[in-house]
Short mmCIF file of C-alpha atoms in Angstrom, two decimals:
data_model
loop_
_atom_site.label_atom_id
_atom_site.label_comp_id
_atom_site.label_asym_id
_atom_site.label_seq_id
_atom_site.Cartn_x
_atom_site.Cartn_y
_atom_site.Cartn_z
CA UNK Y 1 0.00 0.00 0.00
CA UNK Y 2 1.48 3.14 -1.18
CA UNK Y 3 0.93 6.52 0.32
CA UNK Y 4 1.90 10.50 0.88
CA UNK Y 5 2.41 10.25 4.91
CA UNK Y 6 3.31 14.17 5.57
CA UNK Y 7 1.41 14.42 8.87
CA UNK Y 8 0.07 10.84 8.65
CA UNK Y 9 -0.47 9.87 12.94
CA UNK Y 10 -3.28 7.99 11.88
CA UNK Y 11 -1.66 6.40 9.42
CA UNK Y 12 1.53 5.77 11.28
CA UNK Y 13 -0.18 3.94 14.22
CA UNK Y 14 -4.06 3.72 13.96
CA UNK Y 15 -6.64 5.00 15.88
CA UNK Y 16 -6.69 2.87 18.81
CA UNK Y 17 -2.95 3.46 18.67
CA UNK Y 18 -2.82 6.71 19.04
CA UNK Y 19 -5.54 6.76 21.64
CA UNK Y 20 -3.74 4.58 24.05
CA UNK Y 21 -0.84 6.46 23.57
CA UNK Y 22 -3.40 9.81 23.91
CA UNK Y 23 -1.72 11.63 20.30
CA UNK Y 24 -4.50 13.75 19.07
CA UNK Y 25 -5.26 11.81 15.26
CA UNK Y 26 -4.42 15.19 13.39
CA UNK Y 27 -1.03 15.51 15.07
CA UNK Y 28 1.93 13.74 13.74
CA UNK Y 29 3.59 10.85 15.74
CA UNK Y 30 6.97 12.43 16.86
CA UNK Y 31 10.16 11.12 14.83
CA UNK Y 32 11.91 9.48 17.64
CA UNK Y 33 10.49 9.61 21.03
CA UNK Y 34 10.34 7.27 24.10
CA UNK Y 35 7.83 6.44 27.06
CA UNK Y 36 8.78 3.67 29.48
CA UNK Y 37 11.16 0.58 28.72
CA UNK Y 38 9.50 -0.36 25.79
CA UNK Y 39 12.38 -1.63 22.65
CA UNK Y 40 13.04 -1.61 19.05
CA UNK Y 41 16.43 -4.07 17.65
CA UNK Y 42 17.06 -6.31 15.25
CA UNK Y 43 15.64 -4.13 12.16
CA UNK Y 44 16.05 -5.60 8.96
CA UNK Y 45 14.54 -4.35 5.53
CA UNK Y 46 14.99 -6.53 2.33
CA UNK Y 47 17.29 -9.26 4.12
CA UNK Y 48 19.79 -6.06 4.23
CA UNK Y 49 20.24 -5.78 0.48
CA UNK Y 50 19.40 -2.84 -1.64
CA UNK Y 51 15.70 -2.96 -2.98
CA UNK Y 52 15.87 -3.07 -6.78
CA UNK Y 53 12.81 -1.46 -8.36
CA UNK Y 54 11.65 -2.19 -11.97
CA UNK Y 55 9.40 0.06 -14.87
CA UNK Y 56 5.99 -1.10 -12.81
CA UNK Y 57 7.24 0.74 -9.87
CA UNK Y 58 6.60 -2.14 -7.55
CA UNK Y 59 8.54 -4.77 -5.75
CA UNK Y 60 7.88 -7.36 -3.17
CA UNK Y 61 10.16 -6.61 0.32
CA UNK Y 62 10.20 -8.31 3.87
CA UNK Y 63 10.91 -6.20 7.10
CA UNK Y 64 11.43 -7.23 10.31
CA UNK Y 65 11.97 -5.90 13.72
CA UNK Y 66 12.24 -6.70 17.19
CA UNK Y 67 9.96 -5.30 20.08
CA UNK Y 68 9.98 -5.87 23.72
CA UNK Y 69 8.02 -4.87 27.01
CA UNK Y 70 8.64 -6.57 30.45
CA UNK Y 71 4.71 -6.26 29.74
CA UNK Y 72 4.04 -8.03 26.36
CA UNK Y 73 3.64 -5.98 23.03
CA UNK Y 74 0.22 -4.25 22.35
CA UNK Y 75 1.29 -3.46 18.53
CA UNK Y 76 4.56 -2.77 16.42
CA UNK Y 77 5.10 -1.25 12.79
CA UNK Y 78 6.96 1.08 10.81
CA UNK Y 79 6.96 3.22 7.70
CA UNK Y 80 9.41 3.16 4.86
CA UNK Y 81 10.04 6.42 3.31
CA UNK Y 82 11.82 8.68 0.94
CA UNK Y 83 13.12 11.66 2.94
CA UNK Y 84 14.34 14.15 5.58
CA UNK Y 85 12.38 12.29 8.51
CA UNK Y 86 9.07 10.64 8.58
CA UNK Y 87 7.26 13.99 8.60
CA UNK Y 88 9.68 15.37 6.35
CA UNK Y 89 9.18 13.17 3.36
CA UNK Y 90 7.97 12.99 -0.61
CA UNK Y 91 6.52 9.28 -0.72
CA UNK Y 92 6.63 6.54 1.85
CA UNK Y 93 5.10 3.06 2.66
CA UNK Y 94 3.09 2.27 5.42
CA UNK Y 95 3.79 -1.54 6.58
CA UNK Y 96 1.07 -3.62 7.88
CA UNK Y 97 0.21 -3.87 11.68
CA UNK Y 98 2.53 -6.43 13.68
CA UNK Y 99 -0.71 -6.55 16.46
CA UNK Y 100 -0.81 -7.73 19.74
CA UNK Y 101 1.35 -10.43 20.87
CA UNK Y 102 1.38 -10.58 25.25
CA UNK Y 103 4.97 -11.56 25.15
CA UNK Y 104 8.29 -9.70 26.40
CA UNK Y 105 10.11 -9.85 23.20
CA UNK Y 106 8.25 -10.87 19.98
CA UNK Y 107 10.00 -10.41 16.12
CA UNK Y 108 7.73 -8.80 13.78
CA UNK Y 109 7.60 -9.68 10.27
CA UNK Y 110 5.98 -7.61 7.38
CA UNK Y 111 5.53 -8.73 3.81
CA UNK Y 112 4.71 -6.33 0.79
CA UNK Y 113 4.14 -8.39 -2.21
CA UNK Y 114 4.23 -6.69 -5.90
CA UNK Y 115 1.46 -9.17 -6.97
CA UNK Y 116 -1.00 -7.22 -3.86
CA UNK Y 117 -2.34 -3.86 -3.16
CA UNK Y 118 -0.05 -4.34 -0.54
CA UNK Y 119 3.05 -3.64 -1.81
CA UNK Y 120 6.07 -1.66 -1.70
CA UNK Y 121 6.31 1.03 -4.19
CA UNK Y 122 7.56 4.42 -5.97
CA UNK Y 123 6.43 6.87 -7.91
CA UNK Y 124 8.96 9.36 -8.93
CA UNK Y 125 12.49 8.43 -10.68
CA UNK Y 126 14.63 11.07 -8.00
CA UNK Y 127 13.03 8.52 -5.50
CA UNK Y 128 16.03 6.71 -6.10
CA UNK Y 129 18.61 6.67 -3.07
CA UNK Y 130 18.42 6.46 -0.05
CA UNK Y 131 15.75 5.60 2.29
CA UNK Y 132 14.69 5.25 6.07
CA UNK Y 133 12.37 3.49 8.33
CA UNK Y 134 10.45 4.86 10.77
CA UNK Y 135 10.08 2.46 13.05
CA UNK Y 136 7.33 2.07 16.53
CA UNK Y 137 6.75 -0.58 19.33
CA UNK Y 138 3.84 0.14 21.85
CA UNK Y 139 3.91 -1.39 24.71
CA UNK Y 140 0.45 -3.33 26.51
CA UNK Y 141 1.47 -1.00 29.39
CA UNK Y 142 1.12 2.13 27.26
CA UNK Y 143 4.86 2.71 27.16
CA UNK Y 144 5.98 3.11 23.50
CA UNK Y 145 9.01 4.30 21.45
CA UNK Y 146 9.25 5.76 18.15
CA UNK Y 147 12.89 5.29 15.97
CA UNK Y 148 13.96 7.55 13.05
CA UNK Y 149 15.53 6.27 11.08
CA UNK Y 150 15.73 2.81 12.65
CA UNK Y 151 17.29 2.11 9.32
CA UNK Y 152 18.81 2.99 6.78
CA UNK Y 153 18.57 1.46 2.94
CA UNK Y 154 18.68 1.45 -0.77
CA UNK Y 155 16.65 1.91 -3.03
CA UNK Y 156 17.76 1.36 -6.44
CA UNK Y 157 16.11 1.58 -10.53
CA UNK Y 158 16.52 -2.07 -11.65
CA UNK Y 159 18.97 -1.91 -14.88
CA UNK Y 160 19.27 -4.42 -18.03
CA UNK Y 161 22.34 -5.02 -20.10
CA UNK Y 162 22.98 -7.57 -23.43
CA UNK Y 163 25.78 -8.38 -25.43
CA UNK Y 164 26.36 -9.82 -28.71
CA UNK Y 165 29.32 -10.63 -30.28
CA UNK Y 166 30.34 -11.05 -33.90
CA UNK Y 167 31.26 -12.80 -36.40
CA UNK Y 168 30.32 -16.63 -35.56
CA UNK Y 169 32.61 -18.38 -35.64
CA UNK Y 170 36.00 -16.29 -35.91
CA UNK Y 171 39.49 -17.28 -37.02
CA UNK Y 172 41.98 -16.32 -34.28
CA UNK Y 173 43.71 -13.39 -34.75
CA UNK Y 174 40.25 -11.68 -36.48
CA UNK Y 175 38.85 -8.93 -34.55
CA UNK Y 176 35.50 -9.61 -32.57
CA UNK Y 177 33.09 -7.09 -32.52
CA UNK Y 178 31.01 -6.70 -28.72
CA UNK Y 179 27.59 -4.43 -28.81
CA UNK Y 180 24.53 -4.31 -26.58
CA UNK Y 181 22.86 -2.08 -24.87
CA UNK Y 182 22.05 -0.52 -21.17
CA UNK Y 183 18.73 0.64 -20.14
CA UNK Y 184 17.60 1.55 -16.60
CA UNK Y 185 13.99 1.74 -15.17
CA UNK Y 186 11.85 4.90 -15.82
CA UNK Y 187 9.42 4.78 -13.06
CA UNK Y 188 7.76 7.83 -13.99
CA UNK Y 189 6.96 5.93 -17.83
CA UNK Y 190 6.57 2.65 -16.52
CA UNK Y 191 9.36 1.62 -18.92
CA UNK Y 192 12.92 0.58 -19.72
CA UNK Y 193 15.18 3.82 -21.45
CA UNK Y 194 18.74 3.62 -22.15
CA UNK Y 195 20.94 4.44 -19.60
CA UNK Y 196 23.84 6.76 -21.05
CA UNK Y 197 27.70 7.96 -20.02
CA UNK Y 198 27.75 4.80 -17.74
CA UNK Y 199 31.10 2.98 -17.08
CA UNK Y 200 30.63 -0.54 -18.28
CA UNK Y 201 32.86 -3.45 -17.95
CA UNK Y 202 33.68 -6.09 -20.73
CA UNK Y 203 34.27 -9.38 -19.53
CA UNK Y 204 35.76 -12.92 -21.45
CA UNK Y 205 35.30 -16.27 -19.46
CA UNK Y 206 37.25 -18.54 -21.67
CA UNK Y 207 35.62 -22.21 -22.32
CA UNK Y 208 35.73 -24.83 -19.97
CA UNK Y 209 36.26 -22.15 -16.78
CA UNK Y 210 33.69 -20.60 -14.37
CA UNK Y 211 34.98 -16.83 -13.87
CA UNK Y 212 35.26 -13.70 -16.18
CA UNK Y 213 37.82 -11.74 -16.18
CA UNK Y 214 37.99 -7.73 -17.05
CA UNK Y 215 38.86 -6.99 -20.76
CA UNK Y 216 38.79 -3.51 -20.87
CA UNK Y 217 35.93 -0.67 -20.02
CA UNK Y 218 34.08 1.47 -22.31
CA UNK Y 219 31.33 3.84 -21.85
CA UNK Y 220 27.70 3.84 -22.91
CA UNK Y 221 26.46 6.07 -25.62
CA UNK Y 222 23.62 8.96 -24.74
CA UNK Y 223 21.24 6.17 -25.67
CA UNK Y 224 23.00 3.42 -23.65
CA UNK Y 225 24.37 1.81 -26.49
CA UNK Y 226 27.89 -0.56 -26.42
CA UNK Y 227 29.93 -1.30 -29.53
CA UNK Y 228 33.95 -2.21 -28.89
CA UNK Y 229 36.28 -4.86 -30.27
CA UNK Y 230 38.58 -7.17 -29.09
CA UNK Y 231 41.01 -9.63 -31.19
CA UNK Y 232 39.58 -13.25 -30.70
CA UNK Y 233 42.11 -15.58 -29.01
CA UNK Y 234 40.13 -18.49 -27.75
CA UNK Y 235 36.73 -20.46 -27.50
CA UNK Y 236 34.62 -18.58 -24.72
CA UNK Y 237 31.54 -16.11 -23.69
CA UNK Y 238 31.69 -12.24 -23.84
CA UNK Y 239 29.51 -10.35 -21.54
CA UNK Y 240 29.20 -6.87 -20.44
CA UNK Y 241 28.47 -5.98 -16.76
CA UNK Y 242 27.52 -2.91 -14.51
CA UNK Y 243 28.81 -2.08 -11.01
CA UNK Y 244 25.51 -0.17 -10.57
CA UNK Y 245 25.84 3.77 -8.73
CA UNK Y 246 23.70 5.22 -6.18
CA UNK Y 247 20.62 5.19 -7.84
CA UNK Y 248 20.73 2.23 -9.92
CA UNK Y 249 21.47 -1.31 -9.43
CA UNK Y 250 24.27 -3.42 -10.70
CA UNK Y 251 23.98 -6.06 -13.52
CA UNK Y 252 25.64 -8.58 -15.75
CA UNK Y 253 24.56 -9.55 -19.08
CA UNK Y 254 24.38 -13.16 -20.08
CA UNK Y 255 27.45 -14.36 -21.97
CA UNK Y 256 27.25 -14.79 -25.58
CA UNK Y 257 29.66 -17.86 -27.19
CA UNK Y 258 31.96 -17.33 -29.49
CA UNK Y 259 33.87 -19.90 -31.47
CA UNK Y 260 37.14 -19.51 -32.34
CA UNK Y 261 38.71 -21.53 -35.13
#
């Protein structure tokens, strides 16, 4: 479930929430507050990896976090968000309620799925970046805390990359000519666009072995295109690949066999 959360209490921690803890329903939880001995640990978003976004805008991402009260837990949660702070924010994602577990120390566990309403998702393309959780544990005492950021992650536009090379088969010594293309997630379109002036790696793994090995680097044209030549030497598969940068994630096109004769 995707939604603007600028002065969102009602939102962050639902009515009977916010009554217990008494928050007035048009006044935004604080940031990062604390009442009583009630705990937040152990916050994980995405099994700690970066989450890497494609054209739909939507992606399926796990969260969990730890909450404790010498009194059991009335209700945990969180929002993930683009922004300053929680109330400082373009875009953020409101996770689902952990509810009431009577325990001291219970692990929450959240799960947006791109294939539900419930998912995790963006909007804009300078969404890319970082983001933060907001993070709460209430207490069935009434104590509560609030965390922000309780974390800190990623969030990335998914890129593609292919390679070709040419002629089939080659006598050794010919030169082998290596093109395919970039293209990174428009979120905004709801499509793939080439990705331009990125540093891309070509890459030989020579037949019969398991790792690549660095050839040389070129950039991608304006329109994310990649043309560059090597001399062929020996039977094996030539693939481009992408470190990724702040904004977009890393990838690795599959190899393409050449034979060399």
């Amino acid at each position: 479930m995707r939604m603007r959360i600028r002065s969102a209490a009602a939102v962050v921690v639902g009515a009977s929430a916010l009554s217990a803890l008494a928050l007035p329903a048009v006044q935004a939880a604080p940031a990062d507050d604390v009442q009583g001995d009630t705990q937040i640990s152990n916050v994980i978003v995405n099994d700690g990896k970066s989450i890497v976004v494609g054209p739909s805008g939507k992606a399926s991402v796990t969260v969990k976090l730890t909450a404790s009260d010498p009194n059991g837990i009335s209700d945990a949660g969180g929002i993930l968000y683009h922004g300053t702070d929680v109330n400082h924010n373009d875009w953020g994602v409101t996770l689902p309620s952990c509810g009431e577990h009577l325990v001291t120390t219970y692990t929450c566990s959240f799960a947006l799925k791109s294939t539900s309403n419930r998912h995790f998702g963006v909007s804009k393309n300078s969404q890319a970046g970082t983001w933060k959780m907001w993070a709460y544990a209430i207490g069935a005492d009434g104590d509560y805390r609030f965390r922000d950021p309780a974390k800190t992650f990623k969030v990335l536009r998914a890129t593609k990359l292919t390679a070709n090379a040419n002629p089939e088969p080659v006598k050794k010594g010919k030169t082998i000519t290596v093109t395919g293309t970039l293209t990174r997630a428009n979120w905004e379109s709801h499509k793939d666009i080439g990705y331009g002036s990125q540093s891309v790696a070509l890459q030989f793994r020579k037949a019969g072995t398991t790792n690549y090995v660095n050839v040389k680097g070129i950039k991608s044209s304006s329109t994310g295109s990649l043309k560059t030549t090597v001399t062929a030497s020996a039977d094996g598969y030539y693939r481009f690949t992408y470190a990724g940068s702040a904004t977009a994630g890393a990838v690795s096109a599959t190899g393409d066999y050449i034979d060399v004769r």
